[in-house]
Amino acid sequence: MGHRVLITARSFRKVRGEHWDLLEGEGCDVVNSPYDRPLTEAEMLDLVGGVHGAVVGMDEVTTRVIQASTDFKVIAKHGVGVDNIDLAAATAAGVVVTNTPEANKVAVAELTIALMLALARRLVKQHQVVSGGGWARQMGTELAGKTLGLIGCGRIGHEVAKRVRILEMEVVFYDQYTLEVSGARQVSLDELLTWSDYVSVHVPHTLETHHILDAEAFAKMKDGVYVINTARGGTVDETALYEAIVAGKVAGAALDVRPKEPPSPDDPLNTLENVILTPHAGATTREAVLRMAKTATESLLAVLRGERPTNVVNPEVYAK
Ligand code: NAD
């Protein structure tokens, strides 16, 4: 019998592609998650026994989950953000964690731009009016000539910056580690907040970036600013965002990611017509899913074969 591999990443399971051939070719004993959503710690614990490797999405990969299988060698994230995986526990247990950094950058960048255009032209509202039998036009604004502020300008930020140039937007960015982006100007966070007509978040969620957009940050922004978050829910204080929208400071917001996913059906942001909400769908394009699935599978199989894959998130595991 080959290696036992748990697959919890939903889009990985749903899409047919080379990743399944690779797993089959290696003779893996595949355990599929029975759930159509990210798994809780308890659900992961039920499935993880005797597993050598796992391909995970946004599931709760806690210390207990990592320690539940003594055979665990690799956790391959089907995506970029690894804030749902206890990296310290994985390293301590000798488990290699990998991700798929290049695979979904175009998909997330394109969603970011789609959300900016949808906010500017009130697309969701216009659709609701017409599909409800009405014909009243909504006044929009143009992106041309406006300033886009990118908080974090790594792989996804770069792709957004590259694409909005054709829309004739000015691009400024704030990033603690990336210093140069072609066609975009590096500024301080305060300058970005003060100057931007659109503020789009592209940093990972860490202790440093938690609530990087809070009440104080919204107060510094231009009146009528638009806010887009396709990074992680924890980077935006949503209570402060709600208040800034109701106060008219923020003209609209588009959120693909939320502090708690899925959010409560009673979430106050659901009631605002100038808010567009998507279900963490940034990377959900056929192309990105196939790329992520192939990369995650190749990394997983490399570790199981005793090789070192390229996208290791916790390289210190090899120093042990
Ligand atoms: P990346 O690592 O290439 O870029 C992140 C950038 O943030 C880097 O340039 C880094 O220097 C910067 N940064 C980190 N900490 C910072 C701080 N404290 N202050 C300022 N800048 C800081 O990652 P990426 O591929 O561009 O992805 C960005 C984030 O988008 C991911 O971490 C992930 O959480 C999120 N994401 C969401 C989806 C989705 O489906 N919506 C898909 C992929 C990624």
Coordinates of C-alpha atoms and ligand atoms in Angstrom, one line a residue:
M1 CA 0.0 0.0 0.0
G2 CA 1.3 3.5 -0.9
H3 CA 1.2 6.5 1.4
R4 CA -2.0 7.5 3.1
V5 CA -3.0 11.0 2.0
L6 CA -5.8 13.1 3.3
I7 CA -7.4 15.6 0.9
T8 CA -9.6 18.3 2.5
A9 CA -9.1 21.2 0.0
R10 CA -12.5 21.4 -1.7
S11 CA -11.6 22.7 -5.2
F12 CA -8.8 20.2 -5.4
R13 CA -11.3 17.4 -4.8
K14 CA -13.9 18.7 -7.3
V15 CA -11.7 19.4 -10.3
R16 CA -10.4 16.5 -12.5
G17 CA -6.8 17.1 -13.5
E18 CA -3.2 15.9 -13.5
H19 CA -3.1 16.0 -9.7
W20 CA -5.3 12.9 -9.5
D21 CA -3.0 11.1 -12.0
L22 CA 0.0 12.0 -10.0
L23 CA -1.5 10.6 -6.8
E24 CA -2.7 7.5 -8.5
G25 CA 0.7 7.0 -10.2
E26 CA 2.3 7.0 -6.9
G27 CA -0.2 4.5 -5.5
C28 CA -1.5 6.8 -2.8
D29 CA -4.3 5.6 -0.5
V30 CA -6.5 8.7 -0.7
V31 CA -8.8 9.7 2.2
N32 CA -11.3 12.4 1.0
S33 CA -13.0 14.8 3.3
P34 CA -16.8 14.2 3.4
Y35 CA -17.4 17.9 4.0
D36 CA -18.0 20.6 1.5
R37 CA -16.4 23.3 3.7
P38 CA -13.2 23.8 5.7
L39 CA -12.9 21.3 8.5
T40 CA -12.9 22.1 12.2
E41 CA -10.1 20.8 14.5
A42 CA -12.5 18.0 15.7
E43 CA -13.3 17.0 12.1
M44 CA -9.7 17.0 11.1
L45 CA -8.9 14.8 14.2
D46 CA -11.4 12.2 13.0
L47 CA -9.8 11.8 9.6
V48 CA -6.1 12.4 10.3
G49 CA -5.1 9.1 12.0
G50 CA -2.4 7.1 10.2
V51 CA -2.0 9.8 7.5
H52 CA 1.4 10.5 6.0
G53 CA 0.5 13.7 4.2
A54 CA -2.5 16.1 3.7
V55 CA -3.6 18.6 1.0
V56 CA -5.5 21.2 3.0
G57 CA -7.4 24.4 2.3
M58 CA -8.7 26.7 5.0
D59 CA -9.1 23.8 7.5
E60 CA -8.0 24.1 11.2
V61 CA -4.6 22.5 11.2
T62 CA -3.8 22.9 14.9
T63 CA -1.1 21.4 17.1
R64 CA -3.4 18.6 18.1
V65 CA -4.2 17.8 14.4
I66 CA -0.5 17.8 13.6
Q67 CA 0.4 15.5 16.6
A68 CA -2.5 13.1 15.9
S69 CA -0.6 11.1 13.3
T70 CA 2.8 9.9 14.2
D71 CA 3.4 9.2 10.5
F72 CA 2.7 12.8 9.4
K73 CA 5.5 14.0 7.0
V74 CA 3.9 16.8 5.0
I75 CA 1.0 19.3 4.9
A76 CA 0.6 20.8 1.4
K77 CA -1.5 24.0 1.5
H78 CA -3.7 24.3 -1.6
G79 CA -3.2 28.1 -1.7
V80 CA -0.9 30.7 -0.3
G81 CA -2.0 31.9 3.2
V82 CA -0.8 29.5 5.9
D83 CA -2.3 31.3 8.9
N84 CA -4.7 28.3 9.5
I85 CA -1.7 26.0 10.0
D86 CA 0.3 25.9 13.3
L87 CA 3.7 26.3 11.7
A88 CA 5.6 26.1 14.9
A89 CA 3.9 22.8 15.8
A90 CA 4.6 21.4 12.4
T91 CA 8.3 22.3 12.6
A92 CA 8.5 20.8 16.1
A93 CA 6.9 17.6 14.8
G94 CA 9.2 17.5 11.8
V95 CA 6.3 18.0 9.4
V96 CA 7.2 19.9 6.2
V97 CA 4.6 22.6 5.2
T98 CA 4.4 23.7 1.6
N99 CA 2.2 26.2 -0.3
T100 CA 1.5 27.2 -3.9
P101 CA 2.6 30.9 -4.1
E102 CA 2.7 31.6 -7.8
A103 CA -0.4 29.6 -8.8
N104 CA -3.2 31.9 -7.9
K105 CA -1.8 35.4 -8.1
V106 CA -3.4 36.2 -11.5
A107 CA -6.8 34.9 -10.3
V108 CA -6.8 37.1 -7.1
A109 CA -5.5 40.1 -9.0
E110 CA -8.3 39.8 -11.6
L111 CA -10.9 39.5 -8.8
T112 CA -9.5 42.6 -7.1
I113 CA -9.9 44.5 -10.4
A114 CA -13.4 43.1 -11.0
L115 CA -14.4 44.2 -7.5
M116 CA -13.0 47.7 -8.1
L117 CA -15.0 48.1 -11.3
A118 CA -18.1 46.6 -9.7
L119 CA -17.8 49.2 -6.8
A120 CA -17.2 52.1 -9.2
R121 CA -20.2 51.3 -11.5
R122 CA -22.5 49.9 -8.7
L123 CA -22.8 46.7 -10.8
V124 CA -24.5 44.6 -8.1
K125 CA -27.1 47.3 -7.4
Q126 CA -27.8 47.9 -11.1
H127 CA -28.3 44.1 -11.6
Q128 CA -30.7 44.0 -8.7
V129 CA -32.7 47.0 -10.1
V130 CA -33.1 45.5 -13.6
S131 CA -33.7 41.9 -12.5
G132 CA -36.4 43.3 -10.1
G133 CA -38.2 44.8 -13.1
G134 CA -36.8 48.3 -12.8
W135 CA -34.7 50.4 -15.2
A136 CA -33.3 53.2 -12.9
R137 CA -29.6 54.0 -13.7
Q138 CA -27.1 54.3 -10.9
M139 CA -24.5 57.1 -11.1
G140 CA -21.0 55.6 -11.3
T141 CA -17.4 56.9 -11.2
E142 CA -14.4 56.2 -13.4
L143 CA -11.2 54.4 -12.4
A144 CA -9.1 56.5 -14.8
G145 CA -7.2 59.2 -13.0
K146 CA -7.9 57.7 -9.5
T147 CA -5.2 56.5 -7.1
L148 CA -5.0 52.9 -6.0
G149 CA -3.2 52.2 -2.8
L150 CA -1.9 48.7 -2.4
I151 CA -1.2 47.6 1.2
G152 CA 1.3 44.8 0.6
C153 CA 2.8 44.5 -2.9
G154 CA 4.1 40.9 -3.2
R155 CA 3.0 38.5 -5.9
I156 CA -0.7 39.5 -6.0
G157 CA 0.0 43.2 -5.5
H158 CA 2.5 43.2 -8.4
E159 CA -0.1 41.6 -10.7
V160 CA -2.8 44.2 -9.7
A161 CA -0.3 47.1 -10.2
K162 CA 0.6 45.7 -13.7
R163 CA -3.0 45.4 -14.8
V164 CA -4.4 48.7 -13.5
R165 CA -1.9 50.7 -15.5
I166 CA -4.0 50.1 -18.6
L167 CA -6.9 51.5 -16.6
E168 CA -4.9 54.7 -16.3
M169 CA -4.8 54.6 -12.5
E170 CA -2.0 56.0 -10.3
V171 CA -0.6 53.2 -8.1
V172 CA 1.1 53.7 -4.7
F173 CA 2.1 50.9 -2.4
Y174 CA 3.1 50.3 1.2
D175 CA 5.2 47.2 1.9
Q176 CA 7.7 46.6 4.7
Y177 CA 9.9 44.3 2.6
T178 CA 9.2 45.0 -1.1
L179 CA 10.9 48.3 -2.1
E180 CA 10.4 48.5 -5.8
V181 CA 7.5 47.9 -8.1
S182 CA 7.6 48.9 -11.7
G183 CA 5.1 51.7 -12.4
A184 CA 4.1 52.1 -8.7
R185 CA 5.4 54.5 -6.1
Q186 CA 6.4 53.4 -2.6
V187 CA 4.9 55.5 0.2
S188 CA 4.3 55.3 3.9
L189 CA 1.1 53.7 5.2
D190 CA -0.1 57.2 6.3
E191 CA 0.5 58.6 2.8
L192 CA -1.2 55.7 1.2
L193 CA -4.3 56.1 3.4
T194 CA -4.4 59.9 2.9
W195 CA -4.0 59.8 -0.9
S196 CA -5.8 56.8 -2.2
D197 CA -9.2 56.7 -3.8
Y198 CA -9.1 52.9 -3.6
V199 CA -7.3 51.0 -0.8
S200 CA -6.7 47.3 -1.5
V201 CA -5.2 44.9 1.0
H202 CA -2.6 42.3 -0.1
V203 CA -0.6 41.5 3.1
P204 CA -0.7 38.1 4.9
H205 CA -2.5 38.1 8.2
T206 CA 0.1 38.3 10.9
L207 CA 0.4 39.9 14.4
E208 CA 1.8 43.0 12.6
T209 CA -1.0 43.2 10.0
H210 CA -3.9 42.4 12.3
H211 CA -6.5 45.2 11.8
I212 CA -4.0 47.2 9.7
L213 CA -7.2 48.9 8.6
D214 CA -8.8 50.0 11.9
A215 CA -10.9 53.0 12.9
E216 CA -7.8 55.2 13.0
A217 CA -6.8 54.2 9.5
F218 CA -10.3 54.8 8.1
A219 CA -10.3 58.3 9.7
K220 CA -7.1 59.1 7.8
M221 CA -8.6 58.1 4.4
K222 CA -10.2 60.4 1.8
D223 CA -13.9 60.9 2.0
G224 CA -15.6 58.6 -0.5
V225 CA -12.8 56.0 -0.5
Y226 CA -13.4 52.4 -1.6
V227 CA -11.9 49.5 0.3
I228 CA -11.2 46.1 -1.1
N229 CA -10.0 43.1 0.9
T230 CA -8.9 39.9 -0.9
A231 CA -6.1 39.1 1.6
R232 CA -7.4 37.8 4.9
G233 CA -10.4 38.9 7.0
G234 CA -8.3 39.7 10.1
T235 CA -6.4 42.5 8.4
V236 CA -9.6 44.7 8.5
D237 CA -11.5 45.7 11.6
E238 CA -14.9 45.1 10.2
T239 CA -16.8 46.9 13.0
A240 CA -14.8 50.0 12.2
L241 CA -15.4 49.5 8.5
Y242 CA -19.1 49.2 9.0
E243 CA -19.1 52.4 11.0
A244 CA -17.0 54.2 8.4
I245 CA -19.5 53.1 5.6
V246 CA -22.6 54.1 7.6
A247 CA -20.9 57.5 8.4
G248 CA -20.3 58.0 4.7
K249 CA -16.6 58.1 5.0
V250 CA -16.1 55.0 3.0
A251 CA -18.2 55.0 -0.2
G252 CA -18.2 51.2 -0.6
A253 CA -16.3 48.0 0.2
A254 CA -15.7 44.7 -1.4
L255 CA -14.7 41.8 0.9
D256 CA -13.7 38.3 -0.4
V257 CA -12.3 37.3 3.0
R258 CA -13.7 37.6 6.5
P259 CA -12.5 37.3 10.1
K260 CA -14.8 34.3 10.5
E261 CA -15.6 32.2 7.4
P262 CA -18.4 31.8 6.7
P263 CA -19.6 34.9 8.4
S264 CA -22.9 35.1 10.4
P265 CA -26.0 35.4 8.3
D266 CA -26.9 38.4 10.6
D267 CA -23.6 40.2 9.9
P268 CA -24.4 43.9 9.7
L269 CA -22.3 44.3 6.5
N270 CA -24.9 42.2 4.8
T271 CA -27.4 45.0 5.1
L272 CA -25.4 47.6 3.3
E273 CA -26.1 48.0 -0.5
N274 CA -22.7 49.5 -1.2
V275 CA -20.9 46.4 0.1
I276 CA -20.0 43.5 -2.2
L277 CA -19.4 40.2 -0.6
T278 CA -17.8 37.1 -2.2
P279 CA -17.1 33.7 -0.5
H280 CA -13.2 33.6 -0.4
A281 CA -13.3 33.0 -4.1
G282 CA -10.2 34.9 -5.1
A283 CA -8.3 31.8 -6.2
T284 CA -11.3 30.0 -7.6
T285 CA -10.7 29.9 -11.3
R286 CA -10.3 26.7 -13.2
E287 CA -6.8 27.7 -14.2
A288 CA -5.6 28.6 -10.7
V289 CA -7.2 25.6 -9.1
L290 CA -5.4 23.2 -11.6
R291 CA -2.1 25.0 -11.0
M292 CA -2.5 24.9 -7.2
A293 CA -3.5 21.3 -7.2
K294 CA -0.6 20.2 -9.4
T295 CA 1.9 22.2 -7.3
A296 CA 0.5 21.0 -4.0
T297 CA 0.6 17.4 -5.2
E298 CA 4.1 17.6 -6.6
S299 CA 5.3 19.1 -3.3
L300 CA 3.5 16.5 -1.2
L301 CA 4.8 13.6 -3.3
A302 CA 8.4 15.1 -3.2
V303 CA 8.4 15.0 0.6
L304 CA 6.9 11.5 0.7
R305 CA 9.7 10.4 -1.6
G306 CA 12.3 12.0 0.7
E307 CA 13.0 14.9 -1.7
R308 CA 12.9 18.6 -0.8
P309 CA 10.2 20.6 -2.7
T310 CA 10.6 24.2 -3.7
N311 CA 7.7 25.9 -1.9
V312 CA 8.6 25.0 1.7
V313 CA 7.0 27.5 4.2
N314 CA 8.9 26.2 7.3
P315 CA 12.5 25.6 6.0
E316 CA 13.7 25.5 9.6
V317 CA 12.2 21.9 9.6
Y318 CA 15.3 20.8 7.6
A319 CA 17.7 22.3 10.2
K320 CA 16.4 19.9 12.9
Ligands
NAD1 P1 3.3 37.6 -1.0 O1 4.0 36.9 0.2 O2 3.9 37.4 -2.4 O3 3.1 39.1 -0.7 C1 2.7 39.7 0.5 C2 3.4 41.0 0.7 O4 3.1 41.6 1.9 C3 5.0 40.9 0.6 O5 5.5 41.8 -0.4 C4 5.4 41.3 2.0 O6 6.6 42.0 2.0 C5 4.2 42.2 2.5 N1 4.1 42.3 3.9 C6 4.2 41.3 4.8 N2 4.0 41.8 6.1 C7 3.9 43.1 6.0 C8 3.7 44.2 6.9 N3 3.6 43.9 8.2 N4 3.6 45.4 6.4 C9 3.7 45.7 5.1 N5 3.8 44.7 4.1 C10 3.9 43.5 4.6 O7 1.8 37.0 -1.0 P2 0.7 37.1 -2.1 O8 0.8 35.9 -3.0 O9 0.8 38.4 -2.8 O10 -0.6 37.0 -1.3 C11 -1.0 38.0 -0.3 C12 -2.1 37.4 0.6 O11 -3.3 37.2 -0.2 C13 -1.8 36.0 1.2 O12 -1.0 36.1 2.3 C14 -3.1 35.5 1.4 O13 -3.4 35.7 2.8 C15 -4.0 36.2 0.5 N6 -4.6 35.4 -0.6 C16 -6.0 35.4 -0.7 C17 -6.6 34.6 -1.7 C18 -8.1 34.6 -1.9 O14 -8.6 33.6 -2.3 N7 -8.8 35.7 -1.6 C19 -5.8 33.8 -2.5 C20 -4.4 33.9 -2.4 C21 -3.8 34.7 -1.4

